[in-house]
């Protein structure tokens, strides 16, 4: 069979990895100018540009080339691919962030260039999850081109079937994105070079067409290839070479044969990236959360006459989307890039919080907060009524307030504690931090709570401990207990010796290894990409290397429960804490284990200071389940995975169908279960002293040693949720979202208002459904819903607080609207939704009739 090779020239634009953004611009602009010059000089030459974080500043810097660039687009010689602000990692950011990448990227291309980008280009992304077919198809992509990952003996092209059944046509670049780069300049050497480079592609070709995407990281073009190709085509007849665009290739190939269907998870690869530069992952989760909260508050404020914050929120999103470039968020970059990244997150977070505060203040100003006590408005950013924890600060000038109680809008008392308190000499409260457990806070809404001076200490709660007096009753063991769980914690070192689910009697902790929540420090001679190994840049196949818990006697590992301090229990009516801290080798360790009254969740806050080079830290929880099923959350879904470290979103679960336990996390993607032990990667301390290779702008003189994290205080939040039944019955998806999107409390003054003291903007039927975003747009309010458990639901409903004037269902980027009829006064949208399906609605609401 004679093959036609479609040579697609490109450069892989590494937005910020070994060079800063500005340094990368200098190279990128030179590459783009060179490509345009080659197209001026040679009518056969073509090129691909991707990522609007590169294209937009190039045109701003070189507006003199805009007309010619647009002319080449119209002529079909320059194709814009990717359709995103930056080429992201797709495992660590949220699914909502993926959609925002496309809204930003495709939106810019349509507005500025009149181009609808249809070619997905996750060229160098570090693995992909099986919701990508649905995400990309519903974002308007026809196909996806990538080099990671695939099966060695598997097809080069296939239909990837996602969790919801969506199929996306995919091309896996099994020979990398630099197949024919760098191409020799003479025919003799080129023929030998091409035979070697194309061999693997020919072996797995389903058609006589081969796609040869060719270029490397920040590399210049090869204008001589048109001459070499012409010489080759005149001299030999085994292969025909053409310079092409992706569109030309896919127009020929798609539909030409029956391609196989693939239904796999394309992970993991570069497992070290799940904990390298861990602060980047934690900041990402924090700012993503702030942005979606701010959007919700903005949408509600605009409905009530507030000033839109859309422009400010878009500016904040831009910094986050740039930071989600795969090498940035994965932590595989140099120190100067790391510091730029953190600065961008801080700036974006400040913008998001400013927008949130302004919107909430507008909203609170319209709520009736009149009545006795100090009003506190508690907002719930999730789409179901929920119980959870709120903290607020309070102060008194009256010196006779000795205790405080909190009541809801109908006067019911809430379990509460003073977790910090400064008192007058009289014993009265001067200022304090109050923690309470709010009950049944309305979905995507709020309730007004009130703080009152209390005449006496609150009544007893369901929280129990063996340390019942100010003198330690048992110096070896601390017991913490609520309605759901009983914990026995080693008082010396913080290890959980026993964790019993009181509802079933199940003992979670392995009696042979009774040290739950121990922190393991392990020797790690890897770099940012790998544990105990260096980066293999051509890792195009899954690389699930085992990472079991070391034996306690392993000289390469140290366990926190082999050290010790003086653990103490602090007791309240709303919460009970165990705290301990001590020197951990040359570093420092502290942990707080907390139970709440009425909440089936155990929160853990751990602090580490590392003083060692080339080590990693993990939290280990040995369970009593020798065999079980591992399930991990991915963007907009959940899948079963084998043992090994994989990137999870909010949670991982391990169970046998009758019982199990989930570990929730905030920005800690490296999740693993091996040998019945749940393992959560916390920190990787490494650098590139040994070098990496002089590619992509890397130079050994560039500083990377901040990656050792020496002397840096790191704080980690995670939670344990023992359960009965399976993860669906225990609503673990909801628990993970609740842990990551806490209730928001805003103290205010007493005033009248047109809004009631308890309010829900949107109520969503179906326990497996969730709203991932509510935001204001120029065409109405956008509400995105998805199914979290793999269970189709017919007749699901969105019930709004206000009547619907208009409604439409759109694709994920809010295009291709399909109108939904609305009867006058109707407040409900009814729809069907499939397993793990994502749906987007745009509505125009009429907020009249408020008192």
Coordinates of N, CA and C in Angstrom, one line a residue, residues 441-568:
X441 N -29.2 24.5 55.3 CA -29.1 25.7 54.6 C -29.6 25.6 53.2
X442 N -30.5 26.4 52.7 CA -31.1 26.2 51.4 C -30.1 26.1 50.2
X443 N -30.5 25.3 49.3 CA -29.7 25.1 48.1 C -29.5 26.4 47.3
X444 N -28.3 26.7 46.9 CA -28.0 27.8 46.1 C -28.7 29.1 46.6
X445 N -28.6 29.2 48.0 CA -29.3 30.3 48.6 C -28.7 30.6 50.0
X446 N -29.5 31.0 50.9 CA -29.0 31.5 52.2 C -30.1 31.3 53.3
X447 N -29.6 31.5 54.5 CA -30.5 31.6 55.7 C -29.9 32.6 56.6
X448 N -30.7 33.4 57.3 CA -30.2 34.3 58.3 C -30.2 33.6 59.7
X449 N -29.0 33.6 60.3 CA -28.8 33.1 61.6 C -28.5 34.2 62.6
X450 N -28.7 34.0 63.9 CA -28.5 35.1 64.8 C -27.6 34.6 66.0
X451 N -26.8 35.5 66.4 CA -25.9 35.2 67.6 C -26.5 36.0 68.8
X452 N -26.7 35.4 69.9 CA -27.3 36.0 71.1 C -26.3 35.8 72.3
X453 N -26.3 36.7 73.2 CA -25.6 36.5 74.5 C -26.4 35.3 75.1
X454 N -25.6 34.4 75.7 CA -26.2 33.2 76.3 C -26.1 33.3 77.8
X455 N -27.1 32.9 78.5 CA -27.1 33.0 80.0 C -26.2 31.9 80.6
X456 N -26.0 30.8 79.9 CA -25.3 29.7 80.5 C -24.6 28.9 79.4
X457 N -23.7 28.0 79.8 CA -23.0 27.2 78.8 C -24.1 26.3 78.0
X458 N -23.8 26.0 76.7 CA -24.8 25.2 75.9 C -24.9 23.9 76.5
X459 N -26.1 23.3 76.2 CA -26.3 21.9 76.6 C -25.3 20.9 76.0
X460 N -25.3 19.8 76.6 CA -24.4 18.7 76.1 C -24.7 18.3 74.7
X461 N -23.7 18.0 73.9 CA -24.0 17.5 72.5 C -23.6 16.0 72.4
X462 N -23.6 15.5 71.2 CA -23.3 14.1 71.0 C -21.8 13.8 71.0
X463 N -21.0 14.8 71.2 CA -19.6 14.6 71.2 C -19.1 14.1 72.5
X464 N -18.3 13.0 72.5 CA -17.8 12.4 73.7 C -16.3 12.1 73.6
X465 N -15.6 12.1 74.8 CA -14.2 11.8 74.8 C -13.9 11.1 76.2
X466 N -12.8 10.4 76.2 CA -12.4 9.8 77.5 C -11.7 10.8 78.4
X467 N -11.3 11.9 77.8 CA -10.6 13.0 78.5 C -11.6 14.0 79.0
X468 N -12.2 13.6 80.2 CA -13.4 14.4 80.6 C -13.1 15.5 81.6
X469 N -11.8 15.6 82.0 CA -11.5 16.7 82.9 C -10.3 17.4 82.4
X470 N -9.8 18.5 83.1 CA -8.6 19.2 82.6 C -7.3 18.4 82.8
X471 N -7.4 17.4 83.6 CA -6.3 16.5 83.8 C -6.4 15.3 82.9
X472 N -5.3 14.9 82.2 CA -5.4 13.8 81.3 C -5.8 12.5 82.0
X473 N -6.9 11.9 81.6 CA -7.3 10.6 82.2 C -6.5 9.4 81.7
X474 N -6.1 9.5 80.4 CA -5.4 8.4 79.8 C -4.2 9.0 79.0
X475 N -3.0 8.8 79.4 CA -1.9 9.4 78.8 C -1.5 8.8 77.5
X476 N -2.0 7.6 77.2 CA -1.7 6.9 76.0 C -2.7 6.9 74.9
X477 N -3.9 7.1 75.2 CA -5.0 7.0 74.2 C -6.0 8.1 74.4
X478 N -6.4 8.7 73.3 CA -7.4 9.7 73.2 C -8.6 9.2 72.4
X479 N -9.8 9.3 73.0 CA -11.0 8.8 72.3 C -11.8 10.0 71.9
X480 N -12.3 10.1 70.6 CA -13.2 11.1 70.1 C -14.4 10.4 69.5
X481 N -15.6 10.9 69.8 CA -16.8 10.2 69.4 C -17.9 11.2 69.1
X482 N -18.6 10.9 68.0 CA -19.9 11.6 67.7 C -20.9 10.6 67.4
X483 N -22.1 11.0 66.8 CA -23.1 10.1 66.5 C -22.7 9.0 65.5
X484 N -21.7 9.2 64.7 CA -21.4 8.3 63.6 C -20.1 7.5 63.9
X485 N -19.1 8.1 64.5 CA -17.8 7.4 64.5 C -17.2 7.4 66.0
X486 N -16.4 6.4 66.2 CA -15.6 6.4 67.4 C -14.1 6.2 67.0
X487 N -13.3 7.2 67.4 CA -11.9 7.2 67.1 C -11.0 7.0 68.3
X488 N -10.0 6.1 68.2 CA -9.0 6.0 69.2 C -7.7 6.4 68.6
X489 N -7.1 7.5 69.2 CA -5.9 8.1 68.7 C -4.8 8.0 69.7
X490 N -3.6 7.5 69.2 CA -2.4 7.4 70.0 C -2.1 8.8 70.5
X491 N -2.1 9.0 71.8 CA -1.9 10.4 72.3 C -0.5 10.9 72.1
X492 N 0.4 10.0 71.9 CA 1.8 10.5 71.7 C 2.1 11.0 70.3
X493 N 1.5 10.4 69.3 CA 1.9 10.7 67.9 C 0.8 10.9 66.9
X494 N -0.4 10.8 67.3 CA -1.5 11.2 66.4 C -2.0 10.1 65.5
X495 N -1.4 8.9 65.6 CA -1.9 7.8 64.7 C -3.3 7.4 65.2
X496 N -4.1 7.1 64.2 CA -5.5 6.6 64.5 C -5.4 5.1 64.7
X497 N -5.5 4.7 65.9 CA -5.4 3.2 66.2 C -6.7 2.5 65.9
X498 N -7.8 3.2 66.0 CA -9.1 2.5 65.7 C -10.0 3.6 65.2
X499 N -10.8 3.2 64.2 CA -11.9 4.1 63.6 C -13.0 3.2 63.4
X500 N -14.1 3.3 64.2 CA -15.2 2.4 64.2 C -16.4 3.2 63.7
X501 N -17.1 2.6 62.7 CA -18.4 3.2 62.2 C -19.5 2.7 63.1
X502 N -20.0 3.5 63.9 CA -21.0 3.1 64.9 C -22.3 2.6 64.3
X503 N -22.6 3.0 63.0 CA -23.8 2.6 62.4 C -23.8 1.1 62.0
X504 N -22.6 0.6 61.7 CA -22.5 -0.8 61.3 C -21.6 -1.6 62.2
X505 N -20.8 -0.9 63.0 CA -19.9 -1.7 63.8 C -18.6 -2.0 63.2
X506 N -18.4 -1.5 61.9 CA -17.2 -1.9 61.1 C -16.0 -1.1 61.6
X507 N -14.9 -1.9 61.8 CA -13.6 -1.3 62.2 C -12.8 -1.0 60.9
X508 N -12.6 0.2 60.7 CA -11.9 0.7 59.4 C -10.4 0.3 59.4
X509 N -9.7 0.5 60.5 CA -8.3 0.5 60.6 C -7.8 -1.0 60.7
X510 N -6.8 -1.3 59.9 CA -6.2 -2.6 59.9 C -5.5 -2.9 61.3
X511 N -6.0 -3.9 62.0 CA -5.4 -4.1 63.3 C -3.9 -4.5 63.3
X512 N -3.4 -5.0 62.2 CA -2.0 -5.4 62.0 C -1.2 -4.1 61.8
X513 N -1.8 -3.1 61.2 CA -1.1 -1.8 61.0 C -1.9 -0.7 61.5
X514 N -2.0 -0.6 62.8 CA -2.9 0.4 63.4 C -2.4 1.8 63.5
X515 N -2.2 2.4 62.3 CA -1.6 3.8 62.3 C -2.2 4.6 61.2
X516 N -3.5 4.8 61.3 CA -4.2 5.6 60.3 C -3.8 7.1 60.4
X517 N -3.7 7.8 59.3 CA -3.3 9.2 59.3 C -1.8 9.4 59.6
X518 N -1.0 8.3 59.5 CA 0.4 8.5 59.7 C 1.0 9.2 58.4
X519 N 2.0 10.0 58.6 CA 2.7 10.6 57.5 C 4.0 9.9 57.2
X520 N 4.2 9.5 56.0 CA 5.4 8.8 55.6 C 6.3 9.7 54.8
X521 N 7.5 9.8 55.2 CA 8.5 10.5 54.5 C 9.4 9.5 53.8
X522 N 9.5 9.5 52.5 CA 10.2 8.5 51.7 C 11.3 9.1 50.8
X523 N 12.4 8.4 50.7 CA 13.5 8.9 49.8 C 12.9 8.9 48.4
X524 N 13.2 9.9 47.6 CA 12.6 10.0 46.3 C 13.7 10.7 45.4
X525 N 14.4 9.8 44.6 CA 15.4 10.3 43.8 C 14.9 10.6 42.4
X526 N 13.7 11.0 42.3 CA 13.1 11.4 41.0 C 13.2 12.9 40.8
X527 N 12.5 13.4 39.8 CA 12.5 14.8 39.5 C 11.0 15.2 39.6
X528 N 10.6 16.4 39.0 CA 9.3 16.9 39.1 C 8.3 15.9 38.4
X529 N 8.7 15.1 37.5 CA 7.8 14.3 36.7 C 7.5 12.9 37.3
X530 N 8.6 12.4 37.9 CA 8.5 11.0 38.3 C 9.0 10.8 39.8
X531 N 8.5 9.7 40.4 CA 9.0 9.3 41.7 C 10.2 8.3 41.5
X532 N 11.3 8.6 42.1 CA 12.4 7.7 41.9 C 12.8 7.4 40.5
X533 N 12.7 8.4 39.7 CA 13.1 8.2 38.3 C 13.0 9.6 37.6
X534 N 13.6 9.7 36.4 CA 13.6 11.0 35.7 C 12.6 11.0 34.7
X535 N 12.3 12.2 34.2 CA 11.3 12.4 33.2 C 11.6 11.6 31.9
X536 N 10.7 10.8 31.4 CA 10.8 10.2 30.1 C 9.8 11.0 29.2
X537 N 10.4 12.0 28.5 CA 9.5 12.9 27.7 C 8.7 12.2 26.6
X538 N 9.2 11.0 26.2 CA 8.5 10.3 25.1 C 7.6 9.2 25.8
X539 N 7.1 9.5 27.0 CA 6.2 8.5 27.6 C 4.8 8.7 27.0
X540 N 4.6 7.9 26.0 CA 3.3 8.0 25.3 C 2.4 6.8 25.7
X541 N 2.8 6.0 26.6 CA 1.9 4.9 27.0 C 1.7 5.0 28.5
X542 N 0.6 4.5 29.1 CA 0.4 4.6 30.5 C 1.6 4.1 31.3
X543 N 1.9 4.8 32.4 CA 3.1 4.5 33.2 C 2.6 4.3 34.6
X544 N 1.9 3.3 34.9 CA 1.4 3.1 36.3 C 2.4 2.3 37.1
X545 N 3.4 2.9 37.6 CA 4.4 2.3 38.4 C 3.9 2.1 39.8
X546 N 4.1 0.9 40.4 CA 3.5 0.7 41.8 C 4.2 1.6 42.8
X547 N 3.4 2.1 43.8 CA 4.0 2.9 44.9 C 3.3 2.5 46.2
X548 N 3.6 1.2 46.6 CA 3.0 0.8 47.9 C 3.5 1.5 49.1
X549 N 2.8 1.3 50.2 CA 3.3 1.8 51.5 C 4.6 1.0 51.9
X550 N 5.7 1.7 52.2 CA 6.9 1.0 52.6 C 6.7 0.2 53.9
X551 N 7.5 -0.8 54.2 CA 7.5 -1.4 55.5 C 8.0 -0.5 56.5
X552 N 7.6 -0.7 57.8 CA 8.0 0.2 58.9 C 9.5 0.1 59.1
X553 N 10.2 -1.0 58.7 CA 11.6 -1.1 58.9 C 12.4 -0.6 57.7
X554 N 11.8 -0.2 56.7 CA 12.5 0.3 55.5 C 13.4 1.5 55.8
X555 N 14.7 1.4 55.5 CA 15.6 2.5 55.8 C 15.4 3.7 54.9
X556 N 14.6 3.5 53.8 CA 14.3 4.6 52.9 C 13.1 5.5 53.4
X557 N 12.5 5.0 54.5 CA 11.2 5.7 54.9 C 11.2 6.0 56.4
X558 N 10.5 7.0 56.7 CA 10.3 7.4 58.1 C 8.8 7.7 58.3
X559 N 8.2 7.2 59.5 CA 6.8 7.3 59.8 C 6.6 8.3 60.9
X560 N 5.6 9.1 60.8 CA 5.4 10.1 61.9 C 5.0 9.4 63.2
X561 N 4.4 8.2 63.1 CA 4.0 7.6 64.4 C 5.2 6.9 65.1
X562 N 6.4 7.0 64.5 CA 7.6 6.6 65.2 C 8.3 7.7 65.9
X563 N 7.7 8.9 65.8 CA 8.1 10.1 66.6 C 7.1 10.4 67.6
X564 N 7.1 11.5 68.3 CA 6.1 11.8 69.3 C 6.1 13.1 69.9
X565 N 5.0 13.5 70.5 CA 4.8 14.7 71.2 C 3.7 14.5 72.2
X566 N 3.1 15.6 72.6 CA 2.1 15.6 73.7 C 0.7 15.9 73.1
X567 N 0.0 14.9 72.6 CA -1.3 15.1 72.0 C -2.4 15.5 73.1
X568 N -3.3 16.4 72.6 CA -4.3 16.9 73.5 C -5.7 16.9 72.8

